[in-house]
Every structure is written in structure tokens, then in C-alpha cells.
Short mmCIF file of C-alpha atoms in Angstrom, two decimals:
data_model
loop_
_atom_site.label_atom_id
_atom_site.label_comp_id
_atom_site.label_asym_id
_atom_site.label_seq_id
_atom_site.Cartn_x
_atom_site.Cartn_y
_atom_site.Cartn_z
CA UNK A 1 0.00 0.00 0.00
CA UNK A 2 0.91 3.78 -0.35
CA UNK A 3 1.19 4.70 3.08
CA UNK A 4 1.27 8.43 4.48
CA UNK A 5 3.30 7.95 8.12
CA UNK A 6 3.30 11.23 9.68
CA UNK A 7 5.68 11.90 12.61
CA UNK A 8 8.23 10.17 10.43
CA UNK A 9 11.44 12.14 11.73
CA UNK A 10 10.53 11.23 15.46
CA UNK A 11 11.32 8.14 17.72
CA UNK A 12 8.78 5.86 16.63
CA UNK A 13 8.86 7.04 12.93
CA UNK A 14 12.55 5.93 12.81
CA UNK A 15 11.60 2.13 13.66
CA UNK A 16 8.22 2.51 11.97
CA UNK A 17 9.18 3.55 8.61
CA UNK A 18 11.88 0.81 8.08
CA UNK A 19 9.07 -1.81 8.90
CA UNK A 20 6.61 -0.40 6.91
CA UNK A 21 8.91 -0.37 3.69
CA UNK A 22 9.97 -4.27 5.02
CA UNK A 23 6.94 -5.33 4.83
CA UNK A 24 6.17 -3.94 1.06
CA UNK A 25 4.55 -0.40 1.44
CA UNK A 26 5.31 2.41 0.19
CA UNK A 27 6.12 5.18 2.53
CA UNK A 28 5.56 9.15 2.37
CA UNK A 29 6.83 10.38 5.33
CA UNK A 30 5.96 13.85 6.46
CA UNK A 31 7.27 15.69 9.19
CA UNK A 32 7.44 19.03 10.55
CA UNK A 33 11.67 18.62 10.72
CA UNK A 34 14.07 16.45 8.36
CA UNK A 35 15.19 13.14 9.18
CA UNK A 36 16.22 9.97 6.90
CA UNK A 37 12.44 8.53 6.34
CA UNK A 38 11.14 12.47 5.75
CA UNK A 39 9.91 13.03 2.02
CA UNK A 40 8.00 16.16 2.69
CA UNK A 41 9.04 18.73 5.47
CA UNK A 42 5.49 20.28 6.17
CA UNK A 43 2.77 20.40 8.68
CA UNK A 44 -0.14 17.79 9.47
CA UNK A 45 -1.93 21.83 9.84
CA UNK A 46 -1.01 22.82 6.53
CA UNK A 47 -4.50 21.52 4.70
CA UNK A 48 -3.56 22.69 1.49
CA UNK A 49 0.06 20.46 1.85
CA UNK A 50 -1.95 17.59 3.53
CA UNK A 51 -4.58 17.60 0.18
CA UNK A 52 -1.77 17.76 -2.58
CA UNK A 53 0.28 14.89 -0.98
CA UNK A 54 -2.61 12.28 -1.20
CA UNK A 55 -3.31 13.53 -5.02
CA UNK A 56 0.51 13.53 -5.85
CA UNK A 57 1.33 10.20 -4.14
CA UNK A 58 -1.56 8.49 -4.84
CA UNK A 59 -1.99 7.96 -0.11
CA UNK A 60 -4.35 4.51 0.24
CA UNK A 61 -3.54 4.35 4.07
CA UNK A 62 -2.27 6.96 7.39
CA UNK A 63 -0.47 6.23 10.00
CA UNK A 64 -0.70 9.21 11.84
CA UNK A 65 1.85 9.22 14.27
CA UNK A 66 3.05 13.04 14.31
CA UNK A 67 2.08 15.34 17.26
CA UNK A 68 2.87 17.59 19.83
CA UNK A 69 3.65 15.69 23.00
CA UNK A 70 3.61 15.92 26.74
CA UNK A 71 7.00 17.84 27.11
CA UNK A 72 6.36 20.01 24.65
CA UNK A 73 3.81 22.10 27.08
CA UNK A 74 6.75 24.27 28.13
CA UNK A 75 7.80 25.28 24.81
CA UNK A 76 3.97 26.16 23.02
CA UNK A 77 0.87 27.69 23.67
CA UNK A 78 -2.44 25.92 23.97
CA UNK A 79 -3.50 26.85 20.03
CA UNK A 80 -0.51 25.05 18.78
CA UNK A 81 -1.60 21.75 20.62
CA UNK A 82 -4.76 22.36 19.33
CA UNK A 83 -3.53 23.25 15.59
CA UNK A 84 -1.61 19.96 15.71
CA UNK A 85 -3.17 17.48 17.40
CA UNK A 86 -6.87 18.30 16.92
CA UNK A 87 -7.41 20.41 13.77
CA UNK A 88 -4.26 18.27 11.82
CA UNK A 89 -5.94 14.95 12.71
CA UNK A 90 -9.18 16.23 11.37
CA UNK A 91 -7.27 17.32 7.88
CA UNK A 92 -5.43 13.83 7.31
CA UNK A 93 -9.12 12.55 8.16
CA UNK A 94 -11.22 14.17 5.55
CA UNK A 95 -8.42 14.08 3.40
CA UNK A 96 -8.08 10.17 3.71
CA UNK A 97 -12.20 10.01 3.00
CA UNK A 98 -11.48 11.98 -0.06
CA UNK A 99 -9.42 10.07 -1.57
CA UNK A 100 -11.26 6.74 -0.52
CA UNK A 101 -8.12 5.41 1.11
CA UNK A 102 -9.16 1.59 2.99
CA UNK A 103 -7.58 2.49 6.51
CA UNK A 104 -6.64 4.74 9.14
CA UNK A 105 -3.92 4.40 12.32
CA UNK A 106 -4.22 7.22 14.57
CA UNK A 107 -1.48 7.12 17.61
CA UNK A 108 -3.14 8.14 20.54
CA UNK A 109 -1.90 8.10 24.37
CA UNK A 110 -2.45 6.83 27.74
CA UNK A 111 -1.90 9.46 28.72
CA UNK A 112 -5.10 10.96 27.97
CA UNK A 113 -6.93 8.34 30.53
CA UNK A 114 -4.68 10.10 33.43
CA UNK A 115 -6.69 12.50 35.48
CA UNK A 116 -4.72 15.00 38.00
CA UNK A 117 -6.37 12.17 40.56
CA UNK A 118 -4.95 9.26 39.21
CA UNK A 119 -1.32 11.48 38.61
CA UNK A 120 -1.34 12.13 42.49
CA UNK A 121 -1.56 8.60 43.34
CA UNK A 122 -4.43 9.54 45.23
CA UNK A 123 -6.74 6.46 46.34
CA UNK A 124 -5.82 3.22 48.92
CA UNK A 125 -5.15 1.03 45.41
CA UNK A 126 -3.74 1.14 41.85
CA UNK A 127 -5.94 2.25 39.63
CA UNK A 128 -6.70 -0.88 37.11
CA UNK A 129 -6.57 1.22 33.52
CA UNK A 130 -8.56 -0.25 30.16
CA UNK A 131 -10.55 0.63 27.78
CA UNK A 132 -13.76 0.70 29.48
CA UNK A 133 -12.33 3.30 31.96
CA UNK A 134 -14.56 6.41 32.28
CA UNK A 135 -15.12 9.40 32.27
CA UNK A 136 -12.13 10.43 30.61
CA UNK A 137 -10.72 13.74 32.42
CA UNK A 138 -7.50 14.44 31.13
CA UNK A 139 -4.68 16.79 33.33
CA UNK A 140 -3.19 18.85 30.47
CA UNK A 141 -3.71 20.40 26.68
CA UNK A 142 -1.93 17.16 25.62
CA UNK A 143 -4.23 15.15 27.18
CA UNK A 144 -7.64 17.38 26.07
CA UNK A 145 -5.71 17.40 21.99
CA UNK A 146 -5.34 13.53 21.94
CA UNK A 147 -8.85 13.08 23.53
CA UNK A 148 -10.92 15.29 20.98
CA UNK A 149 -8.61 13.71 18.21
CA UNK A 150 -9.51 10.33 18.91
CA UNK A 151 -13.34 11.64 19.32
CA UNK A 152 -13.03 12.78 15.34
CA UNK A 153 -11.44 9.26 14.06
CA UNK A 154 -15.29 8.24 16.09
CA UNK A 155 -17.16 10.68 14.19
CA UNK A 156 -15.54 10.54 10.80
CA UNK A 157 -16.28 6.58 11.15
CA UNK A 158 -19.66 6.72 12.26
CA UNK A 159 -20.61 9.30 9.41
CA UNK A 160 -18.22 7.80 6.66
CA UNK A 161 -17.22 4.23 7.46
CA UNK A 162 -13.26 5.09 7.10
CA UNK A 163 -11.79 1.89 9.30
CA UNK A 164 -9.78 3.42 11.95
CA UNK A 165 -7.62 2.05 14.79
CA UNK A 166 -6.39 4.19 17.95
CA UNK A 167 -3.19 3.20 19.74
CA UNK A 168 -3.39 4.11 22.71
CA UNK A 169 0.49 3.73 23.34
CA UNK A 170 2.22 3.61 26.74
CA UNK A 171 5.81 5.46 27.63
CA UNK A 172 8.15 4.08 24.75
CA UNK A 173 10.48 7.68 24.63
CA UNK A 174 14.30 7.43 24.96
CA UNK A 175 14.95 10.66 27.36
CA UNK A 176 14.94 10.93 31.07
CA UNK A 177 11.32 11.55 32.56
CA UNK A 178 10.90 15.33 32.98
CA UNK A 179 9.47 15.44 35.90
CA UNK A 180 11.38 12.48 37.75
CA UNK A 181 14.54 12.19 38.71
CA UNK A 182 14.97 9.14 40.80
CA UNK A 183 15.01 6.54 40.22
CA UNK A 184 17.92 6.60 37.04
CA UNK A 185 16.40 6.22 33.50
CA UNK A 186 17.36 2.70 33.19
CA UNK A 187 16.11 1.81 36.86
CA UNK A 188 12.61 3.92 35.90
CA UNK A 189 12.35 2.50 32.78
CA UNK A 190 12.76 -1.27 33.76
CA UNK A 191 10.20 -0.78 36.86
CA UNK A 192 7.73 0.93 34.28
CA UNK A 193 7.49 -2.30 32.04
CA UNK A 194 5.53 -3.79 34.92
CA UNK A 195 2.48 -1.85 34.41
CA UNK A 196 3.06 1.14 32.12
CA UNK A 197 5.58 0.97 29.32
CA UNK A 198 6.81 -0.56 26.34
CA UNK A 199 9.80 -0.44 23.69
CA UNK A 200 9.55 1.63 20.68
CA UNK A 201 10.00 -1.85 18.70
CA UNK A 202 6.76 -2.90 20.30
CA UNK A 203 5.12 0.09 19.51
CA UNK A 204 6.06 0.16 15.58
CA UNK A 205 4.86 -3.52 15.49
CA UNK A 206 1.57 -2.10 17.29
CA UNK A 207 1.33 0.17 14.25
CA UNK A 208 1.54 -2.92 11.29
CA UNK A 209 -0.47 -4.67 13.05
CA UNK A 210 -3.57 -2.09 13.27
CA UNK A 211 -3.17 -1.01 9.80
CA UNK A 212 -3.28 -5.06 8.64
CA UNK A 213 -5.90 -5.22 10.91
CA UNK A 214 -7.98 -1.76 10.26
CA UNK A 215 -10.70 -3.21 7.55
CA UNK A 216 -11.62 -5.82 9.73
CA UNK A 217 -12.19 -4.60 13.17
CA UNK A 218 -14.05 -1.17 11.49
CA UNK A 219 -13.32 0.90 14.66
CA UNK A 220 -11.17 0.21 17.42
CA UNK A 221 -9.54 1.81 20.61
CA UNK A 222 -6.43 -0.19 22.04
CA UNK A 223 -3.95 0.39 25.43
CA UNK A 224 -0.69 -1.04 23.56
CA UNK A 225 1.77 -1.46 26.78
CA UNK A 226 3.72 -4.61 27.59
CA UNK A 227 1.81 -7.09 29.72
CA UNK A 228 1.40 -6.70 33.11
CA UNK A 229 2.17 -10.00 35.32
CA UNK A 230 -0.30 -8.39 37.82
CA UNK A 231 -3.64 -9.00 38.01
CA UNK A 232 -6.59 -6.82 39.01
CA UNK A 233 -7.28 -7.88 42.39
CA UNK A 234 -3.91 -7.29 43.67
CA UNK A 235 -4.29 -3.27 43.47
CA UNK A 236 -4.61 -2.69 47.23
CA UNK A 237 -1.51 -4.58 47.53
CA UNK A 238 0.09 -2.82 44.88
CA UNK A 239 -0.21 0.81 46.18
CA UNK A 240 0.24 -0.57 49.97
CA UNK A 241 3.89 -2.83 48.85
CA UNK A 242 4.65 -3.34 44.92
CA UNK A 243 8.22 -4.90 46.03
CA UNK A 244 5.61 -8.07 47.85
CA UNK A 245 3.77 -8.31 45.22
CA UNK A 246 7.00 -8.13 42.63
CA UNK A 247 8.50 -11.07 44.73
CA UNK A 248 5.29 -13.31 44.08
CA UNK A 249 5.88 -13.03 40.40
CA UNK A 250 9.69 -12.72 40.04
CA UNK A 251 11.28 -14.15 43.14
CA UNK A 252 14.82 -13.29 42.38
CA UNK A 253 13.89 -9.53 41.21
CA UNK A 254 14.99 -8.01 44.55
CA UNK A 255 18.26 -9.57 44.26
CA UNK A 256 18.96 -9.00 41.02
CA UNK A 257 18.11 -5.67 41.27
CA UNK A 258 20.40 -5.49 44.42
CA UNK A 259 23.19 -5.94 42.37
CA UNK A 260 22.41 -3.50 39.50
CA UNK A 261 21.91 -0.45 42.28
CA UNK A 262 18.39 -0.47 41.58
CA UNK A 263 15.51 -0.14 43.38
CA UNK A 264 11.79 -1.55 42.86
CA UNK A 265 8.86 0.85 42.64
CA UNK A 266 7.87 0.85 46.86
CA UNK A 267 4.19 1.64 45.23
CA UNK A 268 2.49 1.16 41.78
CA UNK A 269 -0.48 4.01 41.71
CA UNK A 270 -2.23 2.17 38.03
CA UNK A 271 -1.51 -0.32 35.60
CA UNK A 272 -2.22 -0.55 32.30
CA UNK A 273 -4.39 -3.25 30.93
CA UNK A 274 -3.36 -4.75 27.18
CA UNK A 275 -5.94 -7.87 27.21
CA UNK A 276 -8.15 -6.26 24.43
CA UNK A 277 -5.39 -5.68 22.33
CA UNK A 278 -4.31 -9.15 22.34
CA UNK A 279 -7.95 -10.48 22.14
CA UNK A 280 -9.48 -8.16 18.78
CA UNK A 281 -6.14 -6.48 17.36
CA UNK A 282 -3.82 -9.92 17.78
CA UNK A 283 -1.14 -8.05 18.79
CA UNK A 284 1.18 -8.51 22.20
CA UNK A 285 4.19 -6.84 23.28
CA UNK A 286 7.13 -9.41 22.72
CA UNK A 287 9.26 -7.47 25.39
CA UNK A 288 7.84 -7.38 29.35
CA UNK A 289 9.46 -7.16 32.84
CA UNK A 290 10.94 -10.59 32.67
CA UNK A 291 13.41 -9.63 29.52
CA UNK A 292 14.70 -6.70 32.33
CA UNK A 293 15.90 -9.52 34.63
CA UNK A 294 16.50 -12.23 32.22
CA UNK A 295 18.93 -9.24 30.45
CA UNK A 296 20.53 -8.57 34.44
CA UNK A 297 20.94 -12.59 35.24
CA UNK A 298 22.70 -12.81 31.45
CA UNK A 299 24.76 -9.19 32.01
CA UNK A 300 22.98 -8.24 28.44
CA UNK A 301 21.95 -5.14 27.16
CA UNK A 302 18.56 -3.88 28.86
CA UNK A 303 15.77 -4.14 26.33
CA UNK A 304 14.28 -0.58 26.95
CA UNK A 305 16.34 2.03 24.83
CA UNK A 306 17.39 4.82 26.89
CA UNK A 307 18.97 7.58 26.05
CA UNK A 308 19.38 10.66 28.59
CA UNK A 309 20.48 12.71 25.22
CA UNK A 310 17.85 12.54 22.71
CA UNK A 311 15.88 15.59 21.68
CA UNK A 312 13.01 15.80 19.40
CA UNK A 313 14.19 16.55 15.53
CA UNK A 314 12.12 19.28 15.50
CA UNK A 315 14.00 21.10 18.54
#
């Protein structure tokens, strides 16, 4: 297929694009700043650029990956979250209707399911996160974007029929969180693969998956994180001691992580639930929790990519 991947100089564009072409499509990528799988520098905003690059190239499928994220709340205003992540989704919608293309990715966030509640940890358990979670109250314009976004993929469907998958994708960036330190990126990002993470090769197989999948599911909202080992009724004991529950599924994580100079989350405030995923879309995350220890009993490279340095292309 002739495939339109927006967001294709950023983190998951890198890994995504490669794939794509791998497995026999033909990729336009457009991005707001150059990179190697870039075609078209140019706006997901930019109507008039998003109309002529489905009549030039002939676009039969998005993958619209391409936003403004979290971090970038410190650097612009409200309108530009709005600009991108609302009013560009809406032009690569109508334009992909236009031009009768067969399916539509849209990557979406948890993120968007996190009220300032849930962020605060408040609550005596863990707050068990899928699909069926509501209301929705997100804490930020990132949050409110993505939301309204995924509420036009609904109501282009509904009025249109244009088959369109959401991804609701966990943490999969590179960087240091920015707004916690401790523990180290490695140590954060190995305890987040319990219950609210996955790797960016995950999350690119996520995105061939839906678009195989898009005709035949018609509409569908996933959580794409790696599995959780926990189940639901061990959130009390999750918030109250995560290391006691940890040690009923991985007996030897405590030690192991003794001899890294890690530490184990003391408290898990939500997890993120994959099941329907694996159930409609047929997709799982081949890399969990137990490749983190597996990689520390074997001294191996950690399968989370982290990388303290990376900035966005378009900084």
C-alpha cells in the first residue's frame, strides 16, 4: 500500500518507517523537521500540503503518528496543541475520506486516561486502567488534543465508514522523565514495564499490526503497553507494597536488582491493561518485565532504549 506515516522524523517514525517499507509499502513520510524517512518537510496543519500529498502520491492508508507531545507544554501555547493534534488529525481525516483510502492508524496516548487524581496517586489502590475506563478527564492540553482527536477518528467513522484504529500507546520515549529524577532512566524505565511501558520496537509492530488489521475490526480503541504479570485484584496490595507483590511473580527480582543499584517501585499508583489488544487487534508486546531480569541474570543489554540525550528533531 501507499502509506502516508506522519511523525516520520521522530522516535517511533525511525523504527516505523523501516518496517513499513519491510513489509512492502510504500512510505511518504511527512514531518514538521528532516530526518532519513522524511519526504515532505510540512505540517499535518497545513491543509492545502496535507490535500496535494494524497493527489501527488496516490496515499491509500495513514499512519498518523506526528504530534505535539507531553514535554512540549513548556515550549507552546495551547493553540498550537490544538492546531496539531486536533485540527491536523481532522485534515489527514477528511483528506483520507477523499481520496477513498481503505484504513486509518491514529497514535493516541495513555496518557489521555490520566486525570490529575490518578497522577497524584491519590486512592488506597492502583488504579486498574482499560478501555472501558470512564469518564475520561484528562490533566493537560496534551491530554484534552489527543482526547478530541480520537473523538473525530469516532465521528468521521460513524458518518463515513473510514476503518480506523487508535493506539493508545504507553511510555516508549528514549529521554529521562521530565518530571522524575529518581530513580535513574534505566532503573525507571525497567520498573515501568511492569504496568506502564513498552519499547519503541513494540510500539512500531503495534502500528503494522492495526493497519493489517484496520478493515476488519471497522473501529477500534487499544492500550498497547507490555503485559502486566499483575492482576486486578492485587491493586490494594500494589499501592500498599509493589516490592511483595513483585517477589510473588519474580522471586529473584529483589536480588537482582540489588546488584544492579536499583531499586523496585515501593508503590504502583495504576496499571495498564493490554488484554483487548491481544484479544481483537492480535497483537502482544514481545518485550515485558521478565526480559529486564533475564537481560541482568545474562549481564545483556537492557531491552528498553534509553537515552538521557535525545531531543526531538524538531527542537
Amino acid at each position: 500500500m501507499r502509506v502516508l506515516l506522519t511523525g516520520s522524523s521522530g522516535w517511533l517514525g525511525r523504527f516505523l518507517a523501516p518496517r513499513l517499507r519491510a513489509a512492502g509499502h510504500m512510505v511518504t513520510g511527512l514531518d514538521v523537521a528532516a530526518g532519513a524517512d522524511t519526504d515532505v518537510i510540512g505540517s499535518v496543519a497545513d491543509r492545502p500540503l496535507v490535500d496535494r500529498l494524497f493527489g501527488e502520491r496516490g496515499i491509500e492508508a495513514v499512519i498518523h503518528a506526528g504530534a505535539l507531545h507531553k514535554p512540549d507544554i513548556v515550549r507552546y501555547p495551547n493553540q498550537a496543541f490544538v492546531d496539531v493534534n486536533t485540527s491536523g488529525t481532522l485534515n489527514l481525516l477528511e483528506a483520507a475520506v477523499a481520496a477513498k483510502a481503505s484504513r486509518f492508524v491514529f497514535t493516541s496516548t495513555t496518557s489521555l486516561m490520566i486525570s490529575t487524581a490518578i497522577r497524584e496517586g491519590r486512592g488506597d489502590a492502583a488504579m486498574w486502567i482499560d478501555e472501558t475506563m470512564a469518564p475520561l478527564e484528562p490533566r493537560n492540553i496534551y491530554g484534552v488534543t489527543k482526547l478530541a482527536a480520537e473523538q473525530l477518528c469516532g465521528l468521521i467513522h460513524a458518518e463515513h465508514g473510514l476503518p480506523i484504529v487508535i493506539l493508545r500507546t504507553a511510555r516508549f520515549f528514549p529521554e529521562d522523565d521530565d518530571t522524575h529524577a529518581e530513580p535513574s532512566g534505566e532503573n525507571m524505565k525497567a520498573n515501568e514495564l511492569l504496568h506502564r511501558r513498552l519499547t519503541v520496537h513494540d510500539a512500531a509492530a503495534a502500528h503494522l499490526a492495526a493497519l493489517e488489521r484496520a478493515p476488519a475490526i471497522g473501529f477500534g480503541t487499544f492500550i498497547v503497553s507490555a503485559t502486566t504479570p499483575f492482576a486486578r485484584d492485587e491493586t490494594t496490595a500494589l499501592k500498599r507494597d509493589a516490592p511483595a507483590v513483585i517477589a510473588r511473580h519474580f522471586p529473584d527480582a529483589a536480588a537482582l536488582y540489588a546488584k544492579a543499584g536499583w531499586t523496585l517501585p515501593a508503590s504502583i499508583d495504576r496499571v495498564y491493561d493490554s488484554a483487548l489488544a491481544d484479544r481483537v487487534l492480535g497483537f502482544r508486546c514481545k518485550t515485558s518485565f521478565g526480559d529486564v531480569l533475564a537481560a541482568l541474570r545474562d549481564g545483556r543489554p537492557l531491552p528498553a532504549e534509553h537515552d538521557p540525550s535525545y531531543i526531538s528533531p524538531k527542537e
